Amino acid sequence: MTSVFLIDSAAPLTADAVVVATVCTDDGVALADGAAGVDAALGGVLLEALRAVEATGKADEAIKIPTLGKSATPLVVAAGLGVAAPDTLEPEAVRRAVGTALRGLQSAKRVAVAIGSGTDPQLVQAIADGALLGGYRFTRYKPSAEPNALRRVDIAVTKPADAGAKAAIRRSRIIIEAVNNTRDLVNTPANHLNPVTFAAYARERGEAAGLRVEVLDERALKRGRFGAILAVGGGSRTPPRLVRLSHTPAGARASVALVGKGITFDSGGLDLKQSGMGDMKSDMAGAAAVIESIIAAARLKLPIAITATVPMAENAVSGSSYRPSDILVMRDGRTVEIDNTDAEGRLILADAILRACEDSPDYLIETATLTGGQVVALGNGTSGVMGTDALRDRVVALGTAAGESLWPMPMPPRLRSVLDSPVADVVNLPKDRSASMLVGATFLKDFVPEGLEWVHVDIAGPAFLHSASGYNGQGGTGVIVRTILASLIDLAAG
Ligand code: BES
Ligand code: MN
Ligand code: ZN
């Protein structure tokens, strides 16, 4: 684990590498605020050196300049913020730049960041976030790979004792640990992470964080009439689970239900996937995000009651798989016709939402790698957000401010009719595949009590990347943890 410290920006630096920021101007690359001390230690040649190696200051650029014995720090990494004035630092640009710089370092143990945050808590948090996100590596199954060398990050600020800056570091440490744990879970393949081992992980981590933990096994699921979780998980050698984690502080201001899709592998079931199956170890990214978020919320001691209800199943192929044309009986007795066994997420989510809402929460926040339609509409950078208007817009605004990209999506009421079934209350997938992200949300809406403020975040694209960018490497991104925590922090504030 990497530690983060605040150091005095006026004092000399000792580190294996120091990160400064650059901007892209009409006259070419320029140094951003905070780099002056580093430049002075090199005799004022830093900008000249950057020009010589054709630096531009564009976003996602991280240029390494060796200091050749001229300074106590052997390496300067100049990370681009993109087009901006040198003294107007935008938090997400800083987070990305620092993340890109740290992702490019392999053996540095101690890294200093000299970006002029003053003591602005938002910027200090963005620097810490970027460093901890960019320093992440997934090497659990590759012991031959370079282990993560990064031990310590020093953030240069004008007043290291500043209470706001210190609080920002503490928040960042807890939140980014949750993001990185989510990345680990998403990156862990399905032969190591199945519903049983995933539930055991949630129990162990939840109990260690002081949460109340309940794990429903297949017998408890049968007693509880969780027809969809049992059907979707029925084809796997590893039976399904429903995990419930609760944070119940005294004097809680409000109560929030979290629900996340936990398909540990999505083969499609009998409607076997024709492409993209290899990515489907990531189909539990929503589950991982809500589990890690509630643990972080407990560590942050948020004064709201939170319960995470997390269905876990493997959508597998066998003689006990559920079939197209099956009619499932849900937790509340409602029936669902199966048109396609690959639309499995909404089924387990419906059972979980029904259970979560039996506790009468004030808010429901649910997230899932639900539809290919999300990827088509918004790509792998932006999550789609649906639900009741006020909570949807609030979550979009809070998540955006936390540095995640989200966009509100509609749920036109007339879409409900495409889910009408001749033989059941609802069908899991219409014949017409248009607007599939919105149809997925519309299916879920049927299971949310009238009048409850709720939000559904489709993270199918952003949860898992094929190529690195900014503070994200290839693989699991840990997306939506920062949005969920920003939302919980805001709801806790009243
Ligand atoms: N897990 C997938 C959605 C998904 C797609 C996640 C791409 C991440 C990346 C979901 O269960 C699914 O299979 N959806 C299909 C349904 C349809 C083909 C039956 C979809 O939306 O394409
Ligand atoms: Mn599927
Ligand atoms: Zn799926």
Coordinates of C-alpha atoms and ligand atoms in Angstrom, one line a residue:
M1 CA 0.0 0.0 0.0
T2 CA 1.2 3.4 -0.9
S3 CA 1.3 6.2 1.7
V4 CA 0.6 9.8 0.8
F5 CA 2.1 12.8 2.7
L6 CA 1.9 16.6 2.5
I7 CA 5.3 18.3 2.3
D8 CA 6.3 22.0 2.3
S9 CA 6.6 23.3 -1.3
A10 CA 9.3 25.7 -0.2
A11 CA 11.6 22.9 1.1
P12 CA 13.9 20.9 -1.2
L13 CA 12.7 17.6 -2.6
T14 CA 14.1 14.2 -2.1
A15 CA 12.4 11.5 -4.3
D16 CA 13.1 9.0 -7.0
A17 CA 11.0 11.1 -9.3
V18 CA 9.1 14.4 -9.2
V19 CA 6.0 15.1 -11.2
V20 CA 5.3 18.6 -12.5
A21 CA 2.5 19.7 -14.8
T22 CA 2.6 21.3 -18.2
V23 CA 0.0 23.0 -20.4
C24 CA -0.5 23.4 -24.1
T25 CA -0.5 27.0 -25.2
D26 CA -0.4 28.9 -28.5
D27 CA 3.3 29.2 -28.0
G28 CA 3.8 25.5 -27.3
V29 CA 4.4 23.8 -24.1
A30 CA 4.5 25.8 -20.8
L31 CA 5.1 24.9 -17.2
A32 CA 2.0 24.9 -15.0
D33 CA 1.9 26.3 -11.4
G34 CA 4.1 24.6 -8.9
A35 CA 7.0 23.6 -11.2
A36 CA 9.2 26.7 -10.4
G37 CA 11.1 25.1 -7.5
V38 CA 12.0 22.0 -9.6
D39 CA 13.0 24.3 -12.5
A40 CA 15.2 26.4 -10.3
A41 CA 17.0 23.4 -8.8
L42 CA 17.9 22.5 -12.5
G43 CA 19.2 26.0 -13.2
G44 CA 16.0 27.1 -15.1
V45 CA 16.5 24.7 -18.1
L46 CA 13.4 22.6 -17.6
L47 CA 11.2 24.3 -20.3
E48 CA 14.2 24.2 -22.7
A49 CA 14.6 20.5 -22.1
L50 CA 10.9 19.8 -22.6
R51 CA 10.9 21.7 -25.9
A52 CA 14.0 19.8 -27.0
V53 CA 12.2 16.5 -26.6
E54 CA 9.2 17.9 -28.3
A55 CA 6.8 18.0 -25.4
T56 CA 3.4 19.5 -26.1
G57 CA 1.6 19.7 -22.8
K58 CA -1.3 17.8 -24.2
A59 CA -3.5 15.6 -21.9
D60 CA -2.2 12.0 -21.6
E61 CA 1.4 13.1 -22.3
A62 CA 4.0 12.2 -19.6
I63 CA 7.6 13.1 -20.6
K64 CA 10.5 11.9 -18.6
I65 CA 13.5 14.2 -18.2
P66 CA 16.6 12.8 -16.4
T67 CA 18.3 15.4 -14.2
L68 CA 21.8 14.0 -14.8
G69 CA 23.1 14.7 -11.3
K70 CA 22.0 18.4 -11.3
S71 CA 19.4 17.7 -8.6
A72 CA 18.8 15.4 -5.7
T73 CA 15.8 13.9 -7.7
P74 CA 17.1 11.9 -10.6
L75 CA 13.9 12.2 -12.7
V76 CA 11.4 14.8 -13.6
V77 CA 8.1 13.6 -15.1
A78 CA 6.2 16.4 -16.9
A79 CA 2.5 15.5 -17.2
G80 CA 0.3 17.4 -19.7
L81 CA -2.9 19.1 -18.5
G82 CA -4.0 20.0 -22.1
V83 CA -5.1 23.4 -23.2
A84 CA -5.3 25.6 -20.1
A85 CA -3.8 28.6 -18.4
P86 CA -0.8 27.7 -16.3
D87 CA -2.5 28.9 -13.1
T88 CA -6.0 27.5 -13.6
L89 CA -5.8 23.9 -12.5
E90 CA -8.9 21.8 -13.2
P91 CA -9.1 18.9 -10.7
E92 CA -10.0 16.1 -13.2
A93 CA -7.2 17.2 -15.6
V94 CA -4.8 17.1 -12.7
R95 CA -6.0 13.7 -11.6
R96 CA -5.5 12.4 -15.1
A97 CA -2.1 14.0 -15.6
V98 CA -0.8 12.7 -12.2
G99 CA -2.3 9.3 -13.0
T100 CA -0.6 9.1 -16.4
A101 CA 2.7 10.1 -14.9
L102 CA 2.5 7.4 -12.2
R103 CA 1.4 4.7 -14.6
G104 CA 4.6 5.4 -16.6
L105 CA 6.8 4.8 -13.6
Q106 CA 8.0 1.2 -12.8
S107 CA 10.6 1.3 -10.1
A108 CA 10.3 4.6 -8.3
K109 CA 9.6 4.0 -4.6
R110 CA 9.2 7.6 -3.6
V111 CA 7.5 10.1 -5.8
A112 CA 7.0 13.8 -5.2
V113 CA 4.3 15.9 -6.9
A114 CA 5.0 19.6 -7.5
I115 CA 1.8 20.9 -8.8
G116 CA 0.6 24.3 -7.4
S117 CA -2.5 23.3 -5.4
G118 CA -1.7 25.8 -2.6
T119 CA -3.7 23.9 -0.1
D120 CA -7.0 23.7 -2.1
P121 CA -8.6 20.5 -0.8
Q122 CA -10.1 19.6 -4.2
L123 CA -6.8 19.8 -6.0
V124 CA -4.9 18.1 -3.2
Q125 CA -7.5 15.3 -3.4
A126 CA -7.1 15.1 -7.2
I127 CA -3.3 14.8 -6.9
A128 CA -3.6 12.1 -4.3
D129 CA -6.3 10.3 -6.3
G130 CA -4.3 10.4 -9.5
A131 CA -1.2 9.1 -7.8
L132 CA -3.0 6.2 -6.0
L133 CA -5.0 5.3 -9.2
G134 CA -2.0 5.6 -11.5
G135 CA 0.2 3.5 -9.1
Y136 CA -2.2 0.6 -9.3
R137 CA -0.9 -2.7 -10.8
F138 CA -2.7 -6.1 -11.0
T139 CA 0.1 -8.7 -10.6
R140 CA -1.5 -11.2 -8.3
Y141 CA -1.3 -14.0 -11.0
K142 CA 2.1 -12.8 -12.4
P143 CA 4.7 -13.0 -9.7
S144 CA 7.4 -12.7 -12.3
A145 CA 6.1 -9.1 -13.1
E146 CA 7.7 -6.1 -11.5
P147 CA 5.8 -5.7 -8.2
N148 CA 4.4 -2.3 -7.5
A149 CA 7.5 -0.4 -6.2
L150 CA 5.6 2.8 -5.2
R151 CA 5.7 3.2 -1.4
R152 CA 5.3 6.9 -0.8
V153 CA 3.9 10.0 -2.5
D154 CA 4.8 13.4 -1.3
I155 CA 2.4 16.2 -2.3
A156 CA 4.0 19.7 -2.2
V157 CA 1.7 22.3 -0.7
T158 CA 2.1 25.7 0.8
K159 CA 1.0 24.7 4.3
P160 CA 1.5 21.0 5.1
A161 CA -0.4 21.3 8.4
D162 CA -3.5 22.6 6.7
A163 CA -6.6 20.8 8.1
G164 CA -8.5 20.9 4.8
A165 CA -5.6 19.5 2.8
K166 CA -5.1 16.7 5.4
A167 CA -8.7 15.7 5.3
A168 CA -8.5 15.6 1.5
I169 CA -5.6 13.1 1.7
R170 CA -7.5 10.9 4.2
R171 CA -10.6 10.9 2.0
S172 CA -8.6 10.1 -1.1
R173 CA -6.8 7.2 0.7
I174 CA -10.1 5.6 1.7
I175 CA -11.9 6.2 -1.6
I176 CA -9.1 5.1 -3.9
E177 CA -8.4 2.0 -1.9
A178 CA -12.1 1.2 -2.6
V179 CA -11.6 1.9 -6.3
N180 CA -8.4 -0.2 -6.4
N181 CA -10.1 -3.1 -4.5
T182 CA -12.9 -3.0 -7.1
R183 CA -10.3 -3.1 -9.9
D184 CA -8.8 -6.2 -8.2
L185 CA -12.2 -7.9 -8.1
V186 CA -13.0 -7.1 -11.7
N187 CA -9.6 -8.2 -12.9
T188 CA -9.8 -11.5 -11.0
P189 CA -11.0 -14.2 -13.5
A190 CA -14.1 -16.4 -12.9
N191 CA -12.1 -19.5 -12.1
H192 CA -10.8 -17.6 -9.0
L193 CA -13.9 -15.5 -8.3
N194 CA -17.2 -17.3 -8.4
P195 CA -20.4 -16.6 -6.4
V196 CA -19.2 -18.6 -3.4
T197 CA -15.7 -17.1 -3.2
F198 CA -17.1 -13.6 -3.9
A199 CA -19.6 -13.9 -1.1
A200 CA -16.9 -15.2 1.2
Y201 CA -14.8 -12.1 0.3
A202 CA -17.7 -9.8 1.0
R203 CA -18.3 -11.4 4.4
E204 CA -14.7 -11.2 5.4
R205 CA -14.1 -7.6 4.3
G206 CA -17.6 -6.5 5.5
E207 CA -17.1 -8.0 9.0
A208 CA -13.6 -6.5 9.2
A209 CA -15.1 -3.0 8.5
G210 CA -17.8 -3.5 11.2
L211 CA -20.7 -4.1 8.9
R212 CA -23.6 -6.5 9.6
V213 CA -23.2 -9.3 7.1
E214 CA -25.8 -11.8 5.9
V215 CA -25.1 -14.3 3.1
L216 CA -28.0 -16.3 1.6
D217 CA -26.9 -19.6 0.1
E218 CA -29.0 -21.6 -2.4
R219 CA -31.2 -23.1 0.3
A220 CA -31.9 -19.8 1.9
L221 CA -32.6 -18.4 -1.7
K222 CA -35.1 -21.2 -2.3
R223 CA -36.8 -20.5 1.1
G224 CA -36.8 -16.8 0.2
R225 CA -38.4 -17.5 -3.3
F226 CA -35.6 -15.7 -5.2
G227 CA -36.7 -17.4 -8.4
A228 CA -34.6 -15.3 -10.7
I229 CA -31.3 -15.5 -8.8
L230 CA -31.8 -19.3 -8.6
A231 CA -32.6 -19.6 -12.3
V232 CA -29.8 -17.5 -13.6
G233 CA -27.3 -19.2 -11.2
G234 CA -28.7 -22.7 -11.8
G235 CA -26.5 -23.6 -14.7
S236 CA -23.2 -23.3 -12.8
R237 CA -21.3 -25.8 -10.7
T238 CA -21.0 -22.9 -8.2
P239 CA -24.4 -22.0 -6.7
P240 CA -25.7 -18.4 -6.5
R241 CA -25.6 -16.2 -3.4
L242 CA -27.3 -13.0 -2.1
V243 CA -25.0 -10.9 0.1
R244 CA -26.4 -8.2 2.4
L245 CA -24.1 -5.8 4.1
S246 CA -25.4 -3.1 6.4
H247 CA -23.9 0.1 7.9
T248 CA -26.2 1.3 10.6
P249 CA -24.7 4.2 12.6
A250 CA -26.7 5.6 15.5
G251 CA -28.7 8.7 14.6
A252 CA -28.6 8.0 10.9
R253 CA -30.0 10.9 8.8
A254 CA -31.4 8.8 5.9
S255 CA -31.3 5.3 4.6
V256 CA -29.9 4.2 1.2
A257 CA -30.2 0.9 -0.5
L258 CA -27.3 -0.1 -2.8
V259 CA -27.7 -2.9 -5.4
G260 CA -25.1 -4.1 -7.8
K261 CA -25.0 -6.8 -10.5
G262 CA -22.8 -9.7 -9.5
I263 CA -22.5 -12.0 -12.5
T264 CA -19.1 -13.5 -12.0
F265 CA -19.0 -14.8 -15.6
D266 CA -21.6 -14.1 -18.3
S267 CA -21.3 -16.8 -21.0
G268 CA -24.8 -15.8 -22.2
G269 CA -26.2 -19.1 -20.9
L270 CA -27.9 -21.3 -23.5
D271 CA -28.2 -18.2 -25.7
L272 CA -24.4 -18.4 -25.7
K273 CA -22.5 -15.2 -26.5
Q274 CA -21.2 -15.0 -30.1
S275 CA -18.5 -12.4 -29.3
G276 CA -16.9 -10.5 -26.4
M277 CA -17.2 -13.4 -23.9
G278 CA -13.7 -13.0 -22.7
D279 CA -14.6 -9.6 -21.2
M280 CA -17.4 -11.1 -19.1
K281 CA -15.3 -11.8 -16.0
S282 CA -16.1 -8.1 -15.5
D283 CA -19.8 -8.6 -15.3
M284 CA -19.7 -8.3 -11.5
A285 CA -18.3 -4.8 -11.6
G286 CA -21.5 -3.3 -10.2
A287 CA -21.4 -5.7 -7.3
A288 CA -17.8 -5.0 -6.6
A289 CA -18.4 -1.3 -6.7
V290 CA -21.3 -1.4 -4.2
I291 CA -19.4 -3.7 -1.8
E292 CA -16.3 -1.6 -1.8
S293 CA -18.4 1.6 -1.5
I294 CA -20.3 0.5 1.6
I295 CA -17.0 -0.6 3.2
A296 CA -15.5 2.8 2.4
A297 CA -18.6 4.6 3.7
A298 CA -18.2 2.7 7.0
R299 CA -14.5 3.8 7.2
L300 CA -15.6 7.4 6.5
K301 CA -18.1 7.0 9.3
L302 CA -20.9 8.5 7.1
P303 CA -24.0 9.3 9.3
I304 CA -26.5 7.5 7.1
A305 CA -27.9 4.0 7.1
I306 CA -26.7 2.0 4.1
T307 CA -27.6 -1.6 3.1
A308 CA -26.0 -3.2 0.1
T309 CA -28.0 -6.1 -1.5
V310 CA -25.8 -8.0 -3.9
P311 CA -26.9 -10.9 -6.1
M312 CA -24.1 -13.2 -7.2
A313 CA -24.4 -15.8 -9.9
E314 CA -22.6 -17.4 -12.8
N315 CA -24.5 -17.4 -16.1
A316 CA -23.3 -20.8 -17.3
V317 CA -24.2 -23.5 -19.7
S318 CA -25.2 -27.0 -18.5
G319 CA -28.2 -29.4 -18.2
S320 CA -29.5 -27.3 -15.3
S321 CA -29.3 -23.9 -17.2
Y322 CA -32.5 -21.9 -17.4
R323 CA -33.9 -21.8 -20.9
P324 CA -35.4 -19.4 -23.4
S325 CA -39.2 -19.6 -22.9
D326 CA -39.0 -20.5 -19.2
I327 CA -41.3 -18.5 -17.0
L328 CA -39.6 -17.4 -13.7
V329 CA -41.5 -16.6 -10.5
M330 CA -39.8 -13.7 -8.8
R331 CA -39.4 -13.0 -5.1
D332 CA -42.8 -11.1 -5.0
G333 CA -44.7 -13.7 -7.1
R334 CA -44.5 -11.8 -10.3
T335 CA -43.7 -13.7 -13.5
V336 CA -41.0 -13.1 -16.1
E337 CA -40.9 -14.8 -19.5
I338 CA -37.3 -15.6 -20.7
D339 CA -36.8 -14.5 -24.3
N340 CA -33.0 -14.6 -24.1
T341 CA -30.8 -16.1 -21.3
D342 CA -28.2 -13.5 -22.0
A343 CA -30.4 -10.7 -20.6
E344 CA -29.7 -12.2 -17.1
G345 CA -28.5 -9.1 -15.2
R346 CA -31.9 -7.5 -15.0
L347 CA -33.4 -10.8 -13.6
I348 CA -31.0 -11.1 -10.6
L349 CA -31.2 -7.3 -10.1
A350 CA -35.1 -7.5 -10.0
D351 CA -35.0 -10.1 -7.2
A352 CA -32.4 -8.0 -5.3
I353 CA -34.3 -4.8 -5.8
L354 CA -37.4 -6.4 -4.4
R355 CA -35.5 -7.6 -1.3
A356 CA -33.8 -4.2 -0.8
C357 CA -37.0 -2.3 -1.0
E358 CA -38.7 -4.5 1.7
D359 CA -36.5 -2.4 4.1
S360 CA -38.3 0.8 2.9
P361 CA -35.1 2.8 2.1
D362 CA -35.3 6.5 1.4
Y363 CA -33.1 6.1 -1.8
L364 CA -32.1 3.3 -4.1
I365 CA -28.8 3.4 -6.0
E366 CA -28.3 0.5 -8.3
T367 CA -25.5 -0.2 -10.8
A368 CA -24.7 -2.8 -13.4
T369 CA -22.8 -3.8 -16.5
L370 CA -26.2 -4.2 -18.0
T371 CA -26.4 -3.6 -21.7
G372 CA -24.3 -3.6 -24.9
G373 CA -26.6 -0.7 -25.8
Q374 CA -24.8 1.5 -23.2
V375 CA -21.5 0.9 -24.9
V376 CA -23.0 1.7 -28.3
A377 CA -24.6 4.9 -27.0
L378 CA -21.9 6.3 -24.7
G379 CA -18.7 4.3 -25.2
N380 CA -16.4 3.1 -22.6
G381 CA -15.8 6.6 -21.0
T382 CA -19.2 7.6 -19.9
S383 CA -21.8 5.8 -17.8
G384 CA -25.5 6.0 -18.6
V385 CA -27.8 7.2 -15.7
M386 CA -31.5 6.6 -15.5
G387 CA -34.1 6.7 -12.7
T388 CA -36.3 9.4 -11.1
D389 CA -35.4 12.9 -12.3
A390 CA -34.1 14.5 -9.1
L391 CA -31.9 11.7 -7.9
R392 CA -30.7 10.9 -11.4
D393 CA -29.5 14.5 -11.9
R394 CA -28.1 14.8 -8.5
V395 CA -26.0 11.6 -9.0
V396 CA -24.8 12.8 -12.4
A397 CA -23.7 16.2 -10.9
L398 CA -22.0 14.7 -7.9
G399 CA -20.2 11.9 -9.9
T400 CA -19.1 14.4 -12.5
A401 CA -17.6 16.6 -9.8
A402 CA -15.8 13.6 -8.4
G403 CA -14.1 13.1 -11.8
E404 CA -16.3 10.3 -13.3
S405 CA -18.1 10.9 -16.6
L406 CA -21.8 10.2 -16.5
W407 CA -24.7 11.3 -18.7
P408 CA -28.5 11.3 -17.9
M409 CA -30.7 9.1 -20.1
P410 CA -34.5 9.0 -20.4
M411 CA -37.0 6.3 -19.7
P412 CA -39.9 7.1 -22.0
P413 CA -43.0 5.6 -20.5
R414 CA -44.2 4.2 -23.8
L415 CA -41.1 1.9 -23.8
R416 CA -42.8 -0.3 -21.2
S417 CA -45.1 -1.9 -23.8
V418 CA -42.2 -3.6 -25.6
L419 CA -41.8 -5.7 -22.5
D420 CA -45.4 -7.0 -22.5
S421 CA -45.5 -10.8 -22.6
P422 CA -48.4 -13.0 -23.8
V423 CA -47.6 -15.6 -21.1
A424 CA -46.2 -13.6 -18.1
D425 CA -46.3 -10.2 -16.4
V426 CA -43.2 -9.1 -18.4
V427 CA -40.6 -10.5 -20.8
N428 CA -36.9 -10.1 -20.1
L429 CA -36.0 -8.9 -23.6
P430 CA -38.1 -7.5 -26.5
K431 CA -37.7 -8.8 -30.1
D432 CA -36.9 -5.2 -31.1
R433 CA -33.4 -4.5 -29.8
S434 CA -33.5 -0.7 -30.2
A435 CA -32.9 1.5 -27.2
S436 CA -31.7 -1.5 -25.2
M437 CA -30.0 0.6 -22.4
L438 CA -33.3 2.4 -21.8
V439 CA -35.3 -0.9 -22.1
G440 CA -33.1 -2.5 -19.5
A441 CA -33.8 0.4 -17.1
T442 CA -37.5 0.2 -17.9
F443 CA -37.5 -3.5 -17.0
L444 CA -35.9 -2.7 -13.6
K445 CA -38.4 0.2 -13.0
D446 CA -41.2 -2.4 -12.8
F447 CA -39.6 -3.7 -9.6
V448 CA -39.0 -0.4 -7.9
P449 CA -41.8 0.8 -5.6
E450 CA -43.8 3.8 -6.8
G451 CA -42.6 7.0 -5.3
L452 CA -39.1 5.8 -4.3
E453 CA -36.2 8.0 -5.4
W454 CA -34.0 5.7 -7.4
V455 CA -31.1 5.6 -9.9
H456 CA -29.8 3.0 -12.2
V457 CA -26.2 3.5 -13.6
D458 CA -25.3 1.3 -16.6
I459 CA -21.5 0.9 -16.5
A460 CA -21.1 -1.8 -19.2
G461 CA -18.5 0.2 -21.2
P462 CA -16.6 2.1 -18.5
A463 CA -16.1 -0.8 -16.1
F464 CA -13.4 -2.6 -18.2
L465 CA -11.0 -1.1 -20.7
H466 CA -9.0 -2.8 -23.4
S467 CA -6.3 -0.1 -23.4
A468 CA -4.9 2.2 -20.8
S469 CA -5.8 5.8 -20.6
G470 CA -5.2 8.5 -18.0
Y471 CA -5.2 7.0 -14.5
N472 CA -6.7 3.7 -15.8
G473 CA -4.7 0.8 -16.9
Q474 CA -6.0 -1.9 -19.2
G475 CA -8.7 -4.0 -17.4
G476 CA -11.0 -3.1 -14.5
T477 CA -11.3 0.7 -13.8
G478 CA -13.2 0.6 -10.5
V479 CA -15.7 2.9 -12.0
I480 CA -18.7 4.3 -10.2
V481 CA -17.2 3.9 -6.7
R482 CA -16.3 7.6 -6.6
T483 CA -19.8 8.5 -7.8
I484 CA -21.5 6.3 -5.3
L485 CA -19.3 7.6 -2.4
A486 CA -19.8 11.3 -3.6
S487 CA -23.6 10.6 -3.6
L488 CA -23.5 8.9 -0.1
I489 CA -21.4 11.8 1.3
D490 CA -23.9 14.3 -0.1
L491 CA -27.0 12.4 1.1
A492 CA -25.3 12.1 4.6
A493 CA -24.9 15.9 4.6
G494 CA -28.7 16.2 4.3
Ligands
BES1 N1 -23.2 -8.3 -19.4 C1 -23.9 -8.0 -20.6 C2 -23.8 -6.6 -21.0 C3 -22.4 -6.1 -21.4 C4 -22.1 -6.0 -22.7 C5 -21.5 -5.7 -20.4 C6 -20.8 -5.5 -23.1 C7 -20.2 -5.3 -20.8 C8 -19.9 -5.1 -22.1 C9 -25.4 -8.4 -20.5 O1 -25.7 -9.4 -19.7 C10 -25.8 -8.8 -21.9 O2 -25.5 -9.9 -22.3 N2 -26.5 -7.9 -22.6 C11 -26.9 -8.2 -24.0 C12 -28.3 -8.7 -24.0 C13 -28.8 -9.2 -25.3 C14 -27.8 -9.6 -26.3 C15 -29.5 -10.5 -25.0 C16 -26.7 -6.9 -24.7 O3 -27.2 -5.8 -24.1 O4 -26.1 -6.8 -25.7
MN2 MN -25.7 -11.3 -20.6
ZN3 ZN -24.4 -9.8 -18.1

